[in-house]
Short mmCIF file of C-alpha atoms in Angstrom, two decimals:
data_model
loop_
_atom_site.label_atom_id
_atom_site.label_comp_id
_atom_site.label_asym_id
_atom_site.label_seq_id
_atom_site.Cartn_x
_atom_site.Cartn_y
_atom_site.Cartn_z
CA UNK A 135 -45.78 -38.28 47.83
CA UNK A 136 -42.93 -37.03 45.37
CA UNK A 137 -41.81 -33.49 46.13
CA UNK A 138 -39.82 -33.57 42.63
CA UNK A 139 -41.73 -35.00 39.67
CA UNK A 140 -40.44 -34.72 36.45
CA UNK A 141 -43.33 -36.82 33.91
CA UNK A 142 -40.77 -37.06 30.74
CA UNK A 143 -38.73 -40.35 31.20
CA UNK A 144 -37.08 -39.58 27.61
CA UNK A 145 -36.94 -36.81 24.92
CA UNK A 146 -35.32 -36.55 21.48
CA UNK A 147 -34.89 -33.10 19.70
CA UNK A 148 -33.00 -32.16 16.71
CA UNK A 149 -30.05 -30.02 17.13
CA UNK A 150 -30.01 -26.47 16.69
CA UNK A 151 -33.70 -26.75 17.78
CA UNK A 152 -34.97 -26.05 21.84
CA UNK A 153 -36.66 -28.25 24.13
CA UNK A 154 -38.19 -28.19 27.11
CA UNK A 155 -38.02 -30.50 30.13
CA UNK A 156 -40.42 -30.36 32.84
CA UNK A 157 -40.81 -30.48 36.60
CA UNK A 158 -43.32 -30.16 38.82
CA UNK A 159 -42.59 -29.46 43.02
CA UNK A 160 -44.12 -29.54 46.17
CA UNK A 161 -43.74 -27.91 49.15
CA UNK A 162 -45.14 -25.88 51.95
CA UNK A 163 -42.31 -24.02 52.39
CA UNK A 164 -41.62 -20.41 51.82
CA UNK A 165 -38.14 -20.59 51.65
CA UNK A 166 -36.72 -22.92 48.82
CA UNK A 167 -34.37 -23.48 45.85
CA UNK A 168 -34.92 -25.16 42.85
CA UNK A 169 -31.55 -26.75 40.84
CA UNK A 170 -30.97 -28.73 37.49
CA UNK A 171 -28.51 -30.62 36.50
CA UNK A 172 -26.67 -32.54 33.85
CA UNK A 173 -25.53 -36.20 34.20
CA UNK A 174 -23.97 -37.63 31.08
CA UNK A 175 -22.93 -40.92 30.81
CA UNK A 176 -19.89 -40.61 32.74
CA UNK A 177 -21.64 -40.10 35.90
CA UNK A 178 -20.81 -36.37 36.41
CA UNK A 179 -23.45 -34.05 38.04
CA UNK A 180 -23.14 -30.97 36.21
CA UNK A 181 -24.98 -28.09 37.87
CA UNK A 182 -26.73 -25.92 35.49
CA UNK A 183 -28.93 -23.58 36.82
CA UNK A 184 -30.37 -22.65 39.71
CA UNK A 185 -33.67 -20.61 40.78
CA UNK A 186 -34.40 -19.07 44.43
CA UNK A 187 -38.14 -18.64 45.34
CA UNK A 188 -37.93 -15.24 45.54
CA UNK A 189 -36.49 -14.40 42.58
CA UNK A 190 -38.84 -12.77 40.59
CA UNK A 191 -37.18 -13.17 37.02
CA UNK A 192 -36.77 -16.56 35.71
CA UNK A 193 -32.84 -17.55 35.52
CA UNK A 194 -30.61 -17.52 32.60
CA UNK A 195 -27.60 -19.32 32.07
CA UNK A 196 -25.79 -19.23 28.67
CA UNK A 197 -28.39 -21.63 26.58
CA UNK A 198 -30.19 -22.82 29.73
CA UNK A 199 -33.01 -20.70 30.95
CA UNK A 200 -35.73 -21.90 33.72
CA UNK A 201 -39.18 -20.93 33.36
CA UNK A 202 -40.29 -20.86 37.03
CA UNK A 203 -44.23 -20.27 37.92
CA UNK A 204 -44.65 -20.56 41.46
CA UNK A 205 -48.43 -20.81 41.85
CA UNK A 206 -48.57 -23.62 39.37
CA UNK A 207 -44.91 -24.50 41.36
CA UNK A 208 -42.88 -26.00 38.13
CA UNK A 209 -39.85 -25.14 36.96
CA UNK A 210 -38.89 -25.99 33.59
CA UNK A 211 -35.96 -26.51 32.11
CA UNK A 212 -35.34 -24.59 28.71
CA UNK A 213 -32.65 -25.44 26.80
CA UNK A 214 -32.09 -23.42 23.19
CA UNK A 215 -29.97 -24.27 20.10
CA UNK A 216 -29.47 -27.73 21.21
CA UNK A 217 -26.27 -29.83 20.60
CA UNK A 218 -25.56 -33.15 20.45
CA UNK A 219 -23.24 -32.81 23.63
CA UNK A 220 -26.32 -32.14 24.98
CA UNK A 221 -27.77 -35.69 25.00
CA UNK A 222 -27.18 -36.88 28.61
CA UNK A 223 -30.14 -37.33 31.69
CA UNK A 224 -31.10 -34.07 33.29
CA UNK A 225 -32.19 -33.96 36.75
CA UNK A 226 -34.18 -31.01 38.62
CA UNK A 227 -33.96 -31.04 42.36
CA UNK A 228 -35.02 -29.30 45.39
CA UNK A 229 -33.37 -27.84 48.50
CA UNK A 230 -35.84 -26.82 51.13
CA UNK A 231 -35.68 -25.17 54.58
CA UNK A 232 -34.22 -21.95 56.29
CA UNK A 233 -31.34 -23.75 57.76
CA UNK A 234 -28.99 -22.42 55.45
CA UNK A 235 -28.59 -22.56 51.42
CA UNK A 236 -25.82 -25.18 51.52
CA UNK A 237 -26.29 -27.36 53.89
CA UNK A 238 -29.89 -28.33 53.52
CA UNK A 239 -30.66 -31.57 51.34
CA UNK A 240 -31.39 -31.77 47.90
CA UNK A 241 -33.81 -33.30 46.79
CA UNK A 242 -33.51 -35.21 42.92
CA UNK A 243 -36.46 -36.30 40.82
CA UNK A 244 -36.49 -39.35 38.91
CA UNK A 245 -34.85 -37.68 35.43
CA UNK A 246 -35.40 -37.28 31.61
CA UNK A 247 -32.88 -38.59 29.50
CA UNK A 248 -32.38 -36.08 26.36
CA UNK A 249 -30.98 -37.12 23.17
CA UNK A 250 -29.95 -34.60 20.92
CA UNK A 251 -30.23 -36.05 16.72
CA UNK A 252 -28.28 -34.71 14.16
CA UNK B 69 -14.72 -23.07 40.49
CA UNK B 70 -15.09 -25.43 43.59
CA UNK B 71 -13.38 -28.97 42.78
CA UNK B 72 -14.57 -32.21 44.52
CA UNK B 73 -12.42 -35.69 44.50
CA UNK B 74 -13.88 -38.98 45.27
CA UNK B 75 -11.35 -42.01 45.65
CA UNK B 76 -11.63 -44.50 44.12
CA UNK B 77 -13.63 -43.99 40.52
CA UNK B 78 -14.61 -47.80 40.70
CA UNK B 79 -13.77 -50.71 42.79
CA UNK B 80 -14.53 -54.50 42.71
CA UNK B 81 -14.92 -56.34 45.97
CA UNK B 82 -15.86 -59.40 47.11
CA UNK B 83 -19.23 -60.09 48.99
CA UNK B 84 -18.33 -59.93 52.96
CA UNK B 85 -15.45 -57.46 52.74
CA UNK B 86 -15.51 -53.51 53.84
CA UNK B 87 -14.47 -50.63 51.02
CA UNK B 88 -13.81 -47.35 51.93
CA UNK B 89 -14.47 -44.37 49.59
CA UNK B 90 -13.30 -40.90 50.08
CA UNK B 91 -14.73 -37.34 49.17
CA UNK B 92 -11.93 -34.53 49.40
CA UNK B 93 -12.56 -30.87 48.84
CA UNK B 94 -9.80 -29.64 46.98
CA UNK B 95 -10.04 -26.05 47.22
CA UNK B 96 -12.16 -24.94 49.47
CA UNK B 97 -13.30 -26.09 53.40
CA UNK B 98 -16.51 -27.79 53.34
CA UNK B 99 -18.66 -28.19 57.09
CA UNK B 100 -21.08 -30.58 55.33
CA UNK B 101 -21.01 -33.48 53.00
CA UNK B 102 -23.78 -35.30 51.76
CA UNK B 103 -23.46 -38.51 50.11
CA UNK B 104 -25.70 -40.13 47.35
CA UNK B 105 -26.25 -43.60 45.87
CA UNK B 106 -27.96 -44.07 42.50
CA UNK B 107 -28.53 -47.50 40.77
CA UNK B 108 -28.49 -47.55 37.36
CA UNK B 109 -31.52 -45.44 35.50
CA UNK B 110 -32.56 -44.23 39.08
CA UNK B 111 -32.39 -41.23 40.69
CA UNK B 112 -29.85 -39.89 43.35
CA UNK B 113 -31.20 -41.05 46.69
CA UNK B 114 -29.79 -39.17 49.27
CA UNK B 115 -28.06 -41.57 52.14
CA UNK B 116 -26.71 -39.08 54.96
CA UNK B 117 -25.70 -35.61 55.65
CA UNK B 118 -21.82 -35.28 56.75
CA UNK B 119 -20.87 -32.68 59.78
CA UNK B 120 -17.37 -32.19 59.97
CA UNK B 121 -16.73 -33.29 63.77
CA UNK B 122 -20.21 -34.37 64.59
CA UNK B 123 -22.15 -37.84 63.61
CA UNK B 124 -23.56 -38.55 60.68
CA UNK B 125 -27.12 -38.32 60.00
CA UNK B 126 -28.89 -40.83 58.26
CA UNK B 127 -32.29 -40.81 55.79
CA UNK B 128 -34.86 -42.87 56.79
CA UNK B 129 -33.83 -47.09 55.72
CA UNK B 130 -29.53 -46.32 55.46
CA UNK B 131 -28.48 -48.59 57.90
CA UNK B 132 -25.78 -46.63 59.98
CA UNK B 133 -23.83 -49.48 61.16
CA UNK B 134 -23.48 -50.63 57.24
CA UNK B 135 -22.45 -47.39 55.58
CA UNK B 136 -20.35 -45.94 58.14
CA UNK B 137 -19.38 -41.91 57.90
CA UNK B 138 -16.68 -40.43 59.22
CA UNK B 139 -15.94 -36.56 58.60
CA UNK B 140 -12.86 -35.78 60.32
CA UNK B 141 -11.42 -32.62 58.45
CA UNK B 142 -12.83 -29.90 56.73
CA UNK B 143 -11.63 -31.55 53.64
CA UNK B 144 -12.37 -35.36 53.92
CA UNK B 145 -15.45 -37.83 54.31
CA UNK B 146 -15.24 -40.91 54.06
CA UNK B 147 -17.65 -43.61 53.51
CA UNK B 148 -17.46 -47.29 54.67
CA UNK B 149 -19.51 -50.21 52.82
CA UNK B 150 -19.21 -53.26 55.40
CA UNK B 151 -19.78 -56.45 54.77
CA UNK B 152 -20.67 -55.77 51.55
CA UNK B 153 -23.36 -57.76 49.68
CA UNK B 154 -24.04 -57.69 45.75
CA UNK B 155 -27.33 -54.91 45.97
CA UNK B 156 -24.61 -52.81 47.48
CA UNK B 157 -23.42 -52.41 44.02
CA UNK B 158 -24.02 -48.91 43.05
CA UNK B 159 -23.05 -45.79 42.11
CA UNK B 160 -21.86 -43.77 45.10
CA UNK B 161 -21.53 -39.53 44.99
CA UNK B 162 -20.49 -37.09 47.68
CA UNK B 163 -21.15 -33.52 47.45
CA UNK B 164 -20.16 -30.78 49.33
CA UNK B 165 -21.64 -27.73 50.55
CA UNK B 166 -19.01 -24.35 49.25
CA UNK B 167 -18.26 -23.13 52.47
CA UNK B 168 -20.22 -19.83 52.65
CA UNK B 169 -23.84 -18.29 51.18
CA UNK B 170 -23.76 -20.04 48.38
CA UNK B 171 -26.33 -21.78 46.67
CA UNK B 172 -24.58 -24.71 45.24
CA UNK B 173 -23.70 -28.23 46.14
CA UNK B 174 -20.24 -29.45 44.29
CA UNK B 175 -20.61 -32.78 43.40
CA UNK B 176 -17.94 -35.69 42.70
CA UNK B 177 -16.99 -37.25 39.95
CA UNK B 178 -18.57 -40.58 41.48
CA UNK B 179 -16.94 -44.19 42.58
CA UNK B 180 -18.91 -47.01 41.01
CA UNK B 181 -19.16 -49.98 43.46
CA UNK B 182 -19.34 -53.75 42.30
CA UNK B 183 -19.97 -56.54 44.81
CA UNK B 184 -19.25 -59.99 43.43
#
């Protein structure tokens, strides 16, 4: 079964506008963390925000916000005033386990590529 | 901010012959390295987790004795594609864990692989 499942293989949105990308996550575990990232063309995985299980307020990075509900367990990606160096694939991913925040394994869903139009 | 290196960005090779790739922390000490392969519009498919001193281990399918892993600083890991065969040809990224409580993996830039 896919822990990570994000249902939007591609999304357009005009710039200056927001957009929301969505995933989905399961797990049985208490203790997890929940990532996005940026991959534009070049390859590069940009990390862009990151939400904890326990943190009660959804996270907020510059333009990039998360919109985390736990008992429905998806974590959104929000992205406001979009630009076109915005248009890339965006990934959200997974770490889970109590092993330690850095060293467990992360785990990707399959992606939504964005493109931003003028 | 944390800086990962992978060497080389892209290589050719020909079907039969071993490449080596390396992931370098630049500025920090990383215990663990992971290292991804992605084929083009896929996902990042994690191959095996990289303990500084210790063997690698391995998700379920990587065939060990193909993609060998060697992590013999804090710095370096370095990943060996033998006998290479064309669906080897992918995109290959390391990332590294930052060395204390934090909650981020820092990624390479990537080293495309082509078998011909």
């Amino acid at each position: 079964a896919q822990k990570i499942t994000q249902t939007q293989p591609g999304m357009f949105v005009q710039e200056k506008e927001a957009v929301t990308l969505d995933c989905t996550y399961d797990t049985s575990d208490q203790s997890y963390g929940l990532f996005w990232y940026k991959q534009p063309s070049s390859g590069e995985m940009i990390f862009l925000i990151y939400q904890g299980s326990y943190d009660e307020q959804n996270a907020t990075e510059g333009r990039y916000s998360l919109n985390f509900q736990k008992a429905r367990k998806s974590a959104n990606l929000v992205i406001s005033a979009s630009q076109l160096g915005d248009s890339a694939m965006y990934f959200c991913a997974m770490r889970e386990g109590d092993t330690g925040w850095n060293t467990d394994k992360l785990i990707f869903g399959t992606g939504t590529r964005l493109q931003v139009f003028p | 901010g944390a800086v990962v290196s992978q060497h080389p960005s892209w290589v050719i090779c020909k079907s039969g012959t071993s490449v080596k790739i390396e992931c370098r922390s630049l500025d920090f000490q990383a215990t663990t390295m992971f290292w991804y392969r992605q084929f083009p519009k896929q996902s990042l498919m994690l191959m095996a987790t990289s303990n500084e001193g210790s063997k690698a281990t391995y998700e379920q399918g990587v065939e060990k004795d193909k993609f060998l892993i060697n992590h013999a600083s804090l710095t370096l890991s370095t990943l060996t594609v033998t006998s290479a065969h064309p669906e080897d040809s992918s995109f290959y990224i390391c990332s590294a864990d930052g060395g204390g409580r934090t909650y981020e993996q820092y990624f390479g830039p990537g080293t495309r692989l082509t078998v011909t």
